Coordinates of C-alpha atoms in Angstrom, one line a residue:
Chain A
M1 CA 48.5 93.3 105.9
S2 CA 50.8 91.2 103.7
E3 CA 52.0 94.4 101.9
A4 CA 53.4 95.8 105.1
V5 CA 55.3 92.5 105.8
V6 CA 57.3 92.5 102.6
A7 CA 60.8 93.3 103.7
L8 CA 62.9 95.9 101.9
L9 CA 65.6 93.4 101.5
E10 CA 65.8 89.7 102.0
V11 CA 69.0 87.8 101.7
D12 CA 69.3 84.0 101.8
N13 CA 72.5 82.2 102.0
L14 CA 74.7 84.9 100.4
K15 CA 78.1 83.8 99.3
V16 CA 80.9 85.9 97.9
N17 CA 83.8 84.0 96.4
F18 CA 87.0 85.3 94.8
H19 CA 88.7 83.0 92.3
T20 CA 92.4 83.7 92.7
P21 CA 95.3 81.8 91.2
T22 CA 96.0 80.4 94.7
G23 CA 92.5 79.1 95.2
I24 CA 89.1 80.3 96.1
V25 CA 88.8 83.0 98.8
R26 CA 85.4 82.9 100.5
A27 CA 84.7 86.4 101.8
V28 CA 81.1 85.7 102.7
R29 CA 79.9 82.2 103.3
G30 CA 76.2 81.8 103.6
L31 CA 74.8 84.9 105.2
S32 CA 71.0 85.3 105.6
F33 CA 69.1 88.3 106.9
S34 CA 66.2 90.5 106.1
L35 CA 65.9 94.3 106.5
G36 CA 62.9 96.4 107.1
R37 CA 62.6 100.1 107.7
E38 CA 65.0 99.8 110.6
R39 CA 68.7 100.3 111.5
L40 CA 70.6 97.0 111.2
G41 CA 74.1 96.9 112.4
I42 CA 76.7 94.5 111.1
V43 CA 79.8 94.2 113.3
G44 CA 82.9 92.0 113.1
E45 CA 86.6 92.3 112.9
S46 CA 88.5 93.2 109.7
G47 CA 88.0 90.6 107.0
S48 CA 84.8 89.2 108.5
G49 CA 83.0 90.0 105.2
K50 CA 81.0 93.1 106.4
S51 CA 82.0 95.3 103.6
M52 CA 81.7 92.6 101.0
T53 CA 78.1 92.0 102.1
G54 CA 77.4 95.7 101.3
R55 CA 79.1 95.5 98.0
A56 CA 77.3 92.3 97.0
I57 CA 73.9 93.9 97.6
L58 CA 75.0 96.8 95.3
D59 CA 76.4 94.4 92.7
L60 CA 79.8 96.0 93.0
I61 CA 82.0 93.0 93.7
P62 CA 85.1 93.5 91.6
Y63 CA 86.5 91.0 89.2
P64 CA 87.4 88.1 89.9
G65 CA 84.7 88.0 92.6
E66 CA 81.4 86.0 92.3
V67 CA 78.2 86.5 94.2
L68 CA 75.9 83.5 94.9
A69 CA 72.7 83.3 96.9
D70 CA 69.6 81.2 97.2
R71 CA 67.6 84.4 97.3
M72 CA 68.2 88.1 97.2
L73 CA 65.0 90.2 97.0
F74 CA 64.6 93.9 97.0
R75 CA 61.0 94.7 97.9
G76 CA 60.0 91.3 96.5
E77 CA 62.0 91.8 93.2
D78 CA 64.7 89.3 92.5
L79 CA 68.1 91.0 92.3
L80 CA 69.9 88.0 91.1
T81 CA 68.0 87.5 87.8
M82 CA 67.6 91.2 87.1
P83 CA 69.4 92.5 84.0
K84 CA 72.6 94.4 84.8
A85 CA 71.2 97.6 83.5
T86 CA 68.1 97.4 85.7
R87 CA 70.4 96.6 88.6
R88 CA 72.5 99.7 87.9
K89 CA 69.4 101.9 87.9
L90 CA 68.6 100.6 91.4
R91 CA 72.0 101.8 92.6
G92 CA 71.8 105.3 94.0
R93 CA 68.1 105.5 93.3
R94 CA 66.9 102.6 95.6
I95 CA 70.0 101.3 97.4
S96 CA 72.8 103.6 98.1
M97 CA 76.0 103.5 100.2
V98 CA 78.0 106.0 102.3
M99 CA 81.7 105.0 102.2
Q100 CA 84.4 105.3 104.8
D101 CA 86.7 108.1 103.9
P102 CA 85.5 111.2 102.1
K103 CA 89.1 112.1 101.3
F104 CA 89.2 109.2 98.9
S105 CA 85.6 108.6 98.0
L106 CA 85.0 112.1 96.5
N107 CA 86.3 112.8 93.0
P108 CA 89.2 115.2 93.5
V109 CA 88.8 117.1 90.2
M110 CA 85.1 117.8 90.5
T111 CA 83.4 120.3 92.7
V112 CA 81.4 118.7 95.5
G113 CA 78.3 120.4 94.2
D114 CA 78.7 119.0 90.7
Q115 CA 79.2 115.5 92.2
I116 CA 76.0 115.7 94.2
A117 CA 74.0 117.2 91.3
E118 CA 75.3 114.4 89.1
A119 CA 73.9 111.8 91.4
Y120 CA 70.5 113.5 91.1
R121 CA 70.6 113.9 87.4
V122 CA 71.3 110.2 86.7
H123 CA 68.0 109.2 88.1
H124 CA 65.8 112.2 87.5
K125 CA 65.0 114.2 84.4
A126 CA 66.2 117.6 85.5
N127 CA 68.0 120.5 83.9
A128 CA 71.1 121.9 85.4
R129 CA 69.3 124.6 87.3
E130 CA 66.9 122.2 89.0
A131 CA 69.7 119.8 89.9
R132 CA 71.5 122.7 91.4
E133 CA 68.5 123.8 93.5
R134 CA 68.1 120.2 94.7
T135 CA 71.7 120.0 95.6
L136 CA 71.7 123.2 97.6
A137 CA 68.6 122.0 99.5
M138 CA 70.3 118.7 100.1
L139 CA 73.5 120.5 101.4
D140 CA 71.2 122.4 103.7
A141 CA 69.6 119.2 104.9
V142 CA 73.0 117.9 106.0
Q143 CA 73.5 121.1 107.9
I144 CA 76.1 122.8 105.7
R145 CA 75.8 126.4 106.6
E146 CA 76.7 128.2 103.3
P147 CA 75.5 125.8 100.6
E148 CA 76.2 128.2 97.8
R149 CA 79.9 128.6 98.8
V150 CA 80.4 124.9 99.5
Y151 CA 78.8 123.9 96.2
A152 CA 81.9 125.4 94.4
L153 CA 84.5 123.8 96.6
Y154 CA 86.7 120.9 95.6
P155 CA 87.0 117.9 97.9
H156 CA 90.5 118.9 99.1
E157 CA 89.0 122.2 100.3
V158 CA 86.6 120.7 102.8
S159 CA 87.2 119.1 106.2
G160 CA 86.6 115.4 106.9
G161 CA 83.3 116.0 108.7
M162 CA 82.1 118.3 106.0
G163 CA 83.3 115.8 103.3
Q164 CA 81.3 113.0 104.9
R165 CA 78.2 115.2 105.1
V166 CA 78.7 116.0 101.4
M167 CA 78.9 112.2 100.8
I168 CA 75.7 111.7 102.7
A169 CA 74.0 114.4 100.7
M170 CA 75.3 112.8 97.5
M171 CA 74.0 109.3 98.4
L172 CA 70.6 110.5 99.7
I173 CA 69.7 113.0 97.1
A174 CA 67.9 110.5 94.9
E175 CA 66.0 109.4 98.0
P176 CA 66.8 105.7 98.2
D177 CA 65.0 103.1 100.3
I178 CA 68.0 101.5 101.7
L179 CA 71.3 103.1 102.8
I180 CA 74.3 101.0 103.4
A181 CA 76.7 102.9 105.7
D182 CA 80.1 101.3 105.5
E183 CA 82.0 102.6 108.5
P184 CA 80.8 106.1 107.8
T185 CA 82.6 107.7 110.8
S186 CA 85.7 105.6 111.1
A187 CA 87.9 108.2 109.3
L188 CA 86.5 111.2 111.2
D189 CA 87.7 112.9 114.3
V190 CA 85.8 111.7 117.4
T191 CA 84.3 115.2 117.9
V192 CA 82.6 115.2 114.5
Q193 CA 81.6 111.5 114.6
L194 CA 78.6 112.0 116.7
Q195 CA 77.5 115.1 114.7
V196 CA 77.7 113.2 111.4
L197 CA 75.9 110.2 112.9
K198 CA 73.1 112.5 114.2
I199 CA 72.6 113.9 110.7
L200 CA 72.6 110.5 109.2
D201 CA 70.1 109.2 111.8
D202 CA 67.7 112.1 111.4
L203 CA 67.7 111.7 107.6
V204 CA 67.2 108.0 107.7
T205 CA 64.5 108.2 110.3
S206 CA 62.6 111.0 108.7
R207 CA 62.6 109.4 105.3
G208 CA 61.7 106.0 106.7
M209 CA 64.7 104.3 105.1
G210 CA 66.3 101.0 105.9
L211 CA 69.8 101.4 107.1
I212 CA 72.6 98.8 107.1
F213 CA 75.3 100.1 109.4
I214 CA 78.6 98.4 109.0
S215 CA 81.0 99.1 111.8
H216 CA 83.6 97.5 114.1
D217 CA 82.6 99.9 116.9
L218 CA 80.5 97.8 119.3
H219 CA 79.5 100.8 121.5
L220 CA 78.4 102.8 118.5
V221 CA 76.3 99.9 117.0
Q222 CA 74.7 99.2 120.4
S223 CA 73.5 102.8 120.9
F224 CA 72.7 103.5 117.2
C225 CA 71.1 100.4 115.8
D226 CA 67.9 98.4 116.4
R227 CA 69.3 95.0 115.5
V228 CA 72.9 93.7 115.2
I229 CA 74.4 90.9 113.2
V230 CA 77.8 89.7 114.5
M231 CA 79.9 88.4 111.7
Y232 CA 83.0 86.3 111.8
G233 CA 84.8 84.7 108.8
G234 CA 82.0 85.6 106.4
K235 CA 79.3 84.0 108.6
A236 CA 76.7 85.4 111.0
M237 CA 77.6 84.2 114.5
E238 CA 74.4 85.6 115.9
T239 CA 71.7 88.2 115.4
M240 CA 70.2 90.1 118.3
P241 CA 68.5 93.3 119.4
A242 CA 71.2 95.9 119.7
A243 CA 70.3 96.8 123.3
E244 CA 71.3 93.3 124.4
L245 CA 74.9 94.1 123.7
A246 CA 74.9 96.1 126.9
D247 CA 72.6 94.0 128.9
P248 CA 74.4 91.9 131.5
S249 CA 71.4 89.6 132.0
A250 CA 71.5 88.6 128.3
M251 CA 75.2 87.6 128.3
S252 CA 74.4 84.0 129.0
R253 CA 72.6 83.8 125.6
R254 CA 75.6 85.4 123.7
H255 CA 77.7 83.6 121.3
P256 CA 81.3 83.0 122.6
Y257 CA 82.6 85.2 119.7
T258 CA 80.4 88.1 120.7
L259 CA 81.6 87.7 124.3
G260 CA 85.1 87.6 123.0
L261 CA 84.6 90.9 121.2
L262 CA 83.0 92.5 124.2
G263 CA 85.9 91.3 126.4
C264 CA 88.4 93.1 124.2
L265 CA 86.8 96.5 125.0
P266 CA 88.5 98.7 127.5
E267 CA 86.2 100.4 130.0
L268 CA 86.9 103.9 131.2
G269 CA 85.6 103.5 134.8
N270 CA 86.8 100.0 135.3
P271 CA 90.4 99.4 134.2
K272 CA 91.1 95.7 133.6
G273 CA 94.8 95.8 133.2
R274 CA 95.6 93.5 130.4
L275 CA 92.9 93.3 127.8
S276 CA 91.9 89.8 126.7
T277 CA 92.8 88.5 123.3
L278 CA 90.2 87.2 120.9
T279 CA 90.0 83.4 120.7
R280 CA 88.5 82.0 117.5
D281 CA 87.1 78.6 117.1
P282 CA 87.3 77.0 113.7
E283 CA 84.2 75.0 114.6
W284 CA 82.2 78.3 114.2
L285 CA 82.8 78.3 110.5
A286 CA 81.9 74.6 110.0
Chain B
M1 CA 93.8 137.3 101.9
A2 CA 93.1 133.6 101.9
S3 CA 95.6 133.0 99.1
S4 CA 98.5 134.1 101.3
S5 CA 98.4 130.7 103.1
G6 CA 99.1 128.9 99.8
P7 CA 97.1 126.5 97.7
M8 CA 96.5 124.0 100.5
T9 CA 94.3 126.1 102.7
G10 CA 92.4 124.4 105.5
P11 CA 88.7 124.2 105.7
A12 CA 88.3 127.4 107.7
T13 CA 90.0 129.5 105.1
A14 CA 88.8 127.5 102.2
P15 CA 89.2 129.8 99.2
S16 CA 86.1 130.7 97.4
G17 CA 85.7 129.8 93.7
S18 CA 85.9 133.3 92.4
G19 CA 86.9 136.9 93.2
P20 CA 90.1 138.7 93.6
G21 CA 91.7 136.0 95.8
R22 CA 91.6 133.6 92.8
L23 CA 93.3 136.2 90.5
T24 CA 96.2 136.9 92.8
R25 CA 96.6 133.1 93.3
W26 CA 97.0 132.6 89.5
G27 CA 99.2 135.7 89.3
K28 CA 101.5 134.3 91.9
L29 CA 101.7 130.9 90.3
L30 CA 102.4 132.5 86.9
S31 CA 105.2 134.7 88.3
R32 CA 106.7 131.6 90.0
E33 CA 106.6 129.7 86.8
L34 CA 108.2 132.5 84.9
T35 CA 111.0 132.8 87.4
T36 CA 111.7 129.1 86.9
V37 CA 111.7 129.6 83.1
A38 CA 114.1 132.5 83.4
I39 CA 116.5 130.5 85.5
T40 CA 116.4 127.5 83.2
M41 CA 116.9 129.7 80.2
F42 CA 119.9 131.3 81.8
G43 CA 121.3 127.9 82.5
L44 CA 120.7 126.8 78.9
L45 CA 122.5 129.9 77.6
A46 CA 125.4 129.3 79.9
I47 CA 125.7 125.7 78.7
T48 CA 125.5 126.5 74.9
F49 CA 128.1 129.3 75.5
L50 CA 130.5 127.0 77.4
I51 CA 130.2 124.2 74.9
A52 CA 131.2 126.6 72.2
R53 CA 134.3 127.5 74.2
V54 CA 135.2 123.9 75.1
I55 CA 134.9 122.2 71.7
P56 CA 138.2 121.7 69.8
I57 CA 137.0 123.8 66.9
D58 CA 138.7 127.1 66.5
P59 CA 136.0 129.7 65.7
V60 CA 138.6 132.0 64.1
L61 CA 139.8 129.3 61.7
A62 CA 136.2 128.6 60.8
V63 CA 136.0 132.2 59.6
V64 CA 139.4 132.9 58.0
G65 CA 140.3 129.4 56.8
D66 CA 143.3 127.2 57.4
N67 CA 145.9 129.2 55.4
A68 CA 145.3 132.7 56.8
R69 CA 148.3 134.9 57.7
P70 CA 148.8 135.5 61.4
D71 CA 147.8 139.1 61.3
V72 CA 144.6 138.3 59.5
Y73 CA 144.0 135.6 62.1
E74 CA 144.6 138.0 64.9
A75 CA 142.3 140.7 63.4
A76 CA 139.5 138.1 63.1
R77 CA 140.1 137.0 66.6
L78 CA 139.7 140.6 67.9
A79 CA 136.7 141.1 65.7
L80 CA 135.0 138.1 67.2
G81 CA 135.8 139.5 70.7
L82 CA 137.7 136.4 71.7
D83 CA 140.4 138.5 73.5
K84 CA 137.9 139.8 76.0
P85 CA 137.3 138.1 79.4
L86 CA 135.0 135.2 79.4
W87 CA 132.1 136.9 81.3
Q88 CA 132.2 139.8 78.8
Q89 CA 132.0 137.3 76.0
F90 CA 129.1 135.7 77.7
A91 CA 127.3 139.0 78.1
I92 CA 127.9 139.8 74.4
Y93 CA 126.6 136.3 73.5
V94 CA 123.4 136.7 75.6
G95 CA 122.8 140.1 74.1
K96 CA 123.2 138.7 70.6
V97 CA 120.8 135.8 71.3
F98 CA 118.2 138.2 72.5
T99 CA 118.4 140.2 69.3
G100 CA 118.0 137.0 67.3
D101 CA 121.6 136.8 66.2
L102 CA 122.8 133.2 66.4
G103 CA 125.7 133.7 64.1
T104 CA 126.1 132.6 60.5
S105 CA 126.0 129.0 59.3
I106 CA 129.1 127.9 57.5
L107 CA 127.2 125.3 55.5
T108 CA 124.4 127.5 54.2
A109 CA 126.2 130.9 54.5
Q110 CA 122.9 132.2 56.0
P111 CA 122.2 133.5 59.4
V112 CA 121.4 130.5 61.6
I113 CA 118.2 132.2 62.8
S114 CA 116.7 132.4 59.3
D115 CA 117.8 128.8 58.6
I116 CA 115.9 127.7 61.7
K117 CA 112.9 129.8 60.7
R118 CA 112.9 127.8 57.5
V119 CA 113.4 124.3 58.9
F120 CA 111.5 124.5 62.2
P121 CA 108.0 124.8 60.7
A122 CA 108.6 121.5 58.8
T123 CA 109.4 119.8 62.1
L124 CA 106.5 121.6 63.9
E125 CA 104.1 120.3 61.3
L126 CA 105.3 116.7 61.5
A127 CA 105.6 116.6 65.3
T128 CA 102.2 118.2 65.9
L129 CA 100.4 115.8 63.5
G130 CA 102.4 112.9 64.9
T131 CA 101.4 113.8 68.5
L132 CA 97.8 114.3 67.5
V133 CA 97.8 110.8 66.0
G134 CA 99.3 109.5 69.2
I135 CA 96.7 111.3 71.4
T136 CA 93.7 110.4 69.3
F137 CA 94.5 106.7 69.2
G138 CA 96.8 106.2 72.2
I139 CA 94.4 107.5 74.9
P140 CA 91.3 105.4 73.8
L141 CA 93.6 102.4 73.4
G142 CA 95.1 102.8 76.8
V143 CA 91.7 103.3 78.4
L144 CA 90.4 100.2 76.7
A145 CA 93.4 98.2 77.9
A146 CA 93.0 99.4 81.4
V147 CA 89.3 98.7 81.6
N148 CA 89.9 95.2 80.2
Q149 CA 93.1 94.6 82.1
G150 CA 94.4 91.1 81.5
R151 CA 91.9 90.2 78.8
W152 CA 92.2 90.2 75.0
P153 CA 91.7 93.9 74.3
D154 CA 94.6 94.5 76.8
Q155 CA 96.7 92.0 75.0
I156 CA 96.1 93.6 71.6
A157 CA 96.8 97.0 73.0
R158 CA 100.0 95.6 74.5
F159 CA 101.0 94.2 71.2
I160 CA 100.4 97.4 69.4
G161 CA 102.4 99.3 72.1
L162 CA 105.3 96.9 71.9
F163 CA 105.2 97.0 68.1
G164 CA 105.2 100.8 67.9
Y165 CA 108.0 101.0 70.5
S166 CA 110.4 98.4 69.3
I167 CA 110.1 98.5 65.5
P168 CA 113.0 100.7 64.2
I169 CA 111.4 103.8 62.9
F170 CA 113.6 103.8 59.8
W171 CA 112.4 100.3 58.8
L172 CA 108.8 101.3 59.4
G173 CA 109.2 104.4 57.3
L174 CA 110.8 102.5 54.5
M175 CA 108.2 99.8 54.5
G176 CA 105.5 102.5 54.6
L177 CA 107.0 104.2 51.6
L178 CA 107.3 100.9 49.8
L179 CA 103.7 99.9 50.4
F180 CA 101.7 103.1 50.4
Y181 CA 103.8 105.1 48.0
A182 CA 105.6 102.8 45.6
K183 CA 103.1 99.9 45.4
L184 CA 99.7 101.3 46.2
G185 CA 100.3 105.0 45.4
W186 CA 97.9 106.2 48.1
V187 CA 100.3 108.8 49.4
S188 CA 103.0 111.0 48.0
G189 CA 106.6 110.2 48.5
P190 CA 109.5 112.0 50.2
G191 CA 109.6 115.7 50.6
R192 CA 107.1 118.2 52.0
I193 CA 105.4 119.1 48.7
S194 CA 105.6 118.0 45.1
I195 CA 107.7 120.3 42.9
A196 CA 104.7 121.1 40.7
Y197 CA 103.1 122.8 43.7
Q198 CA 106.2 124.3 45.2
D199 CA 105.6 127.9 44.0
F200 CA 101.8 127.9 44.6
V201 CA 102.3 128.7 48.2
T202 CA 104.3 131.7 49.5
P203 CA 105.7 130.9 52.9
M204 CA 104.1 132.9 55.6
T205 CA 104.0 130.8 58.7
G206 CA 106.3 128.2 57.0
V207 CA 103.8 125.5 57.8
I208 CA 102.7 124.5 54.4
L209 CA 99.2 123.2 55.3
L210 CA 98.5 126.5 57.1
D211 CA 99.8 128.7 54.4
A212 CA 97.9 126.8 51.7
V213 CA 94.6 127.2 53.6
M214 CA 95.2 130.9 54.2
Q215 CA 95.9 131.4 50.5
G216 CA 93.0 129.2 49.4
E217 CA 95.4 126.9 47.5
W218 CA 93.4 123.7 48.1
D219 CA 95.3 121.6 45.6
A220 CA 98.5 122.5 47.3
F221 CA 96.9 121.7 50.7
W222 CA 95.9 118.2 49.6
N223 CA 99.3 117.6 48.1
G224 CA 101.1 118.8 51.2
L225 CA 98.8 116.6 53.3
S226 CA 99.5 113.5 51.2
H227 CA 103.2 114.1 51.8
L228 CA 102.7 114.6 55.5
I229 CA 100.5 111.7 56.2
L230 CA 103.0 108.9 56.1
P231 CA 105.8 110.4 58.1
S232 CA 103.4 111.7 60.7
A233 CA 101.8 108.3 60.9
V234 CA 105.2 106.7 61.5
L235 CA 106.0 109.2 64.2
G236 CA 102.5 108.9 65.5
M237 CA 102.9 105.1 65.9
F238 CA 105.8 105.8 68.2
S239 CA 103.9 108.4 70.1
L240 CA 100.8 106.2 70.3
A241 CA 102.7 103.4 71.8
Y242 CA 104.1 105.6 74.5
I243 CA 100.8 107.4 75.3
S244 CA 98.7 104.3 75.3
R245 CA 101.1 102.5 77.7
M246 CA 101.1 105.5 80.1
T247 CA 97.3 106.0 79.8
R248 CA 96.8 102.3 80.7
S249 CA 98.9 102.5 83.8
F250 CA 97.4 105.8 85.0
M251 CA 93.9 104.5 84.3
I252 CA 94.5 101.3 86.2
T253 CA 95.6 103.4 89.2
E254 CA 92.6 105.7 89.0
L255 CA 90.1 102.8 88.5
Q256 CA 91.1 101.4 91.8
Q257 CA 90.3 104.6 93.7
Q258 CA 87.4 104.8 96.1
Y259 CA 85.8 107.7 94.2
V260 CA 85.3 105.3 91.2
I261 CA 83.3 103.0 93.4
A262 CA 81.3 105.9 94.8
A263 CA 80.5 107.0 91.2
R264 CA 79.2 103.5 90.6
V265 CA 77.2 103.5 93.8
K266 CA 75.5 106.7 92.6
G267 CA 74.3 104.6 89.6
M268 CA 76.4 106.3 86.9
S269 CA 76.8 104.3 83.7
E270 CA 80.1 102.5 83.3
A271 CA 81.0 104.7 80.3
R272 CA 80.6 107.8 82.4
V273 CA 82.5 106.4 85.3
I274 CA 85.4 105.6 83.0
W275 CA 85.5 108.6 80.7
R276 CA 84.3 111.4 83.0
H277 CA 85.5 110.4 86.4
A278 CA 88.6 108.2 86.0
L279 CA 90.0 109.6 82.8
R280 CA 89.5 113.1 83.9
N281 CA 91.8 112.3 86.8
A282 CA 94.3 110.4 84.7
L283 CA 94.6 113.4 82.4
V284 CA 96.5 115.2 85.2
P285 CA 99.7 113.1 84.9
L286 CA 99.0 112.4 81.2
T287 CA 99.4 116.1 80.3
T288 CA 103.1 116.0 81.4
V289 CA 103.7 112.7 79.6
I290 CA 102.2 114.0 76.3
A291 CA 104.0 117.3 76.6
L292 CA 107.3 115.6 77.0
S293 CA 106.8 113.3 74.1
Y294 CA 105.7 116.3 72.0
A295 CA 108.8 118.2 73.0
N296 CA 110.9 115.2 72.0
L297 CA 109.3 115.1 68.6
L298 CA 109.8 118.9 68.2
E299 CA 113.6 118.4 68.6
G300 CA 113.3 116.9 65.2
S301 CA 113.4 113.2 64.5
V302 CA 116.5 112.7 62.5
L303 CA 115.7 109.2 61.2
T304 CA 112.2 110.0 60.1
E305 CA 113.3 113.3 58.5
T306 CA 116.1 111.6 56.7
I307 CA 114.0 108.8 55.2
F308 CA 111.2 111.1 54.1
A309 CA 113.7 113.8 52.9
W310 CA 111.9 116.2 55.3
P311 CA 113.9 119.4 55.7
G312 CA 113.4 119.7 59.4
L313 CA 115.3 120.8 62.5
G314 CA 116.7 117.3 63.3
R315 CA 118.3 117.0 59.9
Y316 CA 119.6 120.6 60.0
I317 CA 121.3 120.1 63.4
T318 CA 122.7 116.7 62.3
N319 CA 124.1 118.1 59.1
G320 CA 125.6 121.0 61.0
L321 CA 127.2 118.5 63.4
L322 CA 128.7 116.4 60.6
N323 CA 130.2 119.5 59.0
A324 CA 131.6 121.1 62.1
D325 CA 129.1 124.0 61.6
M326 CA 129.1 125.0 65.3
N327 CA 126.9 128.0 64.9
A328 CA 124.2 125.9 63.4
V329 CA 124.5 123.2 66.0
L330 CA 124.5 125.6 69.0
G331 CA 121.8 127.7 67.6
G332 CA 119.7 124.7 67.0
T333 CA 120.5 123.4 70.5
L334 CA 119.4 126.7 72.0
V335 CA 116.1 126.6 70.0
V336 CA 115.4 123.0 71.0
G337 CA 116.1 123.9 74.7
A338 CA 113.9 126.9 74.5
I339 CA 111.1 124.8 73.0
F340 CA 111.5 122.2 75.7
I341 CA 111.2 124.8 78.4
G342 CA 108.2 126.4 76.7
V343 CA 106.3 123.1 76.3
N344 CA 107.0 122.2 79.9
L345 CA 105.6 125.5 81.0
F346 CA 102.5 124.9 78.9
A347 CA 102.1 121.5 80.4
D348 CA 102.5 122.8 83.9
I349 CA 99.8 125.4 83.3
L350 CA 97.5 122.8 81.7
G351 CA 98.1 120.4 84.6
R352 CA 97.1 123.1 87.1
I353 CA 93.9 123.7 85.1
F354 CA 93.1 120.0 85.2
D355 CA 94.0 119.6 88.9
P356 CA 92.3 121.9 91.3
R357 CA 94.6 120.7 94.1
T358 CA 97.7 122.4 92.5
R359 CA 96.1 125.8 91.9

């Protein structure tokens, strides 16, 4: 019983600070959440600390950043006291991340196949042939039709949608428990967005992974996730079941910031004329 | 054929990694490169030719001397073809250059081409070793500085760079000679090889180290090396300073790229992220930088060659200039220009090999 209750990830009072010459920039200020084998959405405007939360979990906050937390547990193991090298071995193997734009997040001078195979070989003892086999199977799993041909292509030779599927293949080949998807479809054409999301969803569901889906697209998060955290200024404004974002009867329970975000959305069937601007209350960050 | 739409083909016509399409692509690139080279060479020939016509040195007087009678002067002028129209003179000049005739040096009374064949290997030896020193130490130093940007390894690298760049090379050379040759005796002094060994090696390539190895003259090889080490270290210091600065700045750019974060997310070790992912990308612009600095050294470094009594191209051209030996100067200029074009071509091809986007 208690085994099943242990969450994949537990974060208590996470803070990310950057010590700059002009003072401390607080990117995340006291965020707490836990993640099971579910799809957790994090939404918020630019600079609300969504991406920094993802980076902090992966221990990839660049210098001069600093990560503080009361607790940060991965399947009960303390990430904060773990040696750097152990932490690195978790990356890719246990916790992975799909990044925003495949144009920039794939190495331009390596074939996409080699980049995927490399991700497999860091974590598994495998010779080149085995890694290649696994890579081709993984390319097939992200619905790339001619894996053999695509394996030898360079990133500039593939389209955005295909590049993002390559990225997903690369980040899932080592079969992690948690996938952080940092705006995985924002750089893609609308037509391929849903296709890529579908592939991502299928893989995450069939492998029973926990997904942290970072986005600023409220509609997308509402239809794609189980739970949603709304972030503003590095803090969680509220956490709720995703379905409630579209539930008119739940609106009275919503945080004013969430209502503000929803108010900014244009609706196709119901033109509002001038869209409302977001009002932000400094009190929320107190 | 997929290649007809150029190197930036879209996803639908993405070129496959092998097959005839790839060959024609490389063939096209090569022919385009060679066209560029031909045009540049032509420009170079035109310039050296025109310089020879513009300078206030009478080529006829250079042959017959100041006190020649008018009829002798006139005969020499006709013999040199100076009565012909300019374009004909140019055609003759180009024809001569292509048969390896660069005229005769007044100073050495030898054909300029055989002079250059003699002095160029000395410069080649020095420049190559100097550049190798620059690459071997400059790239790791630059990478180290970029990775530790703003911290003490960066400061040390910056100091070394500034030192190598700003210390006058003649001073560094003299101090090197004073310390390592005169005081410590670790290396040999000026010149390419000690007189005792001079006749051990018959010139084949002209590069003493190479000739010595081919003829199995190991004593001569070590002697040649001990002569070469100091001047190439002095040149290498300069090259190192430049290469490490450029490596640092290219690496800083690369390390900020998203693909570096992606590589870390995959769980790659930091060493692999730096050396295999980031440096591999930084090598693309670095090739050009290194090639240009190598070409610069191949022109001959007059100061270094003078201090170390090194009979190289830089000294040859400078001596020619000081003695109004125009054939030597223009011949040397032509060779230097051709080398520059050649090294650039090589760097272009290497850059294309390193960067799949430009193929």
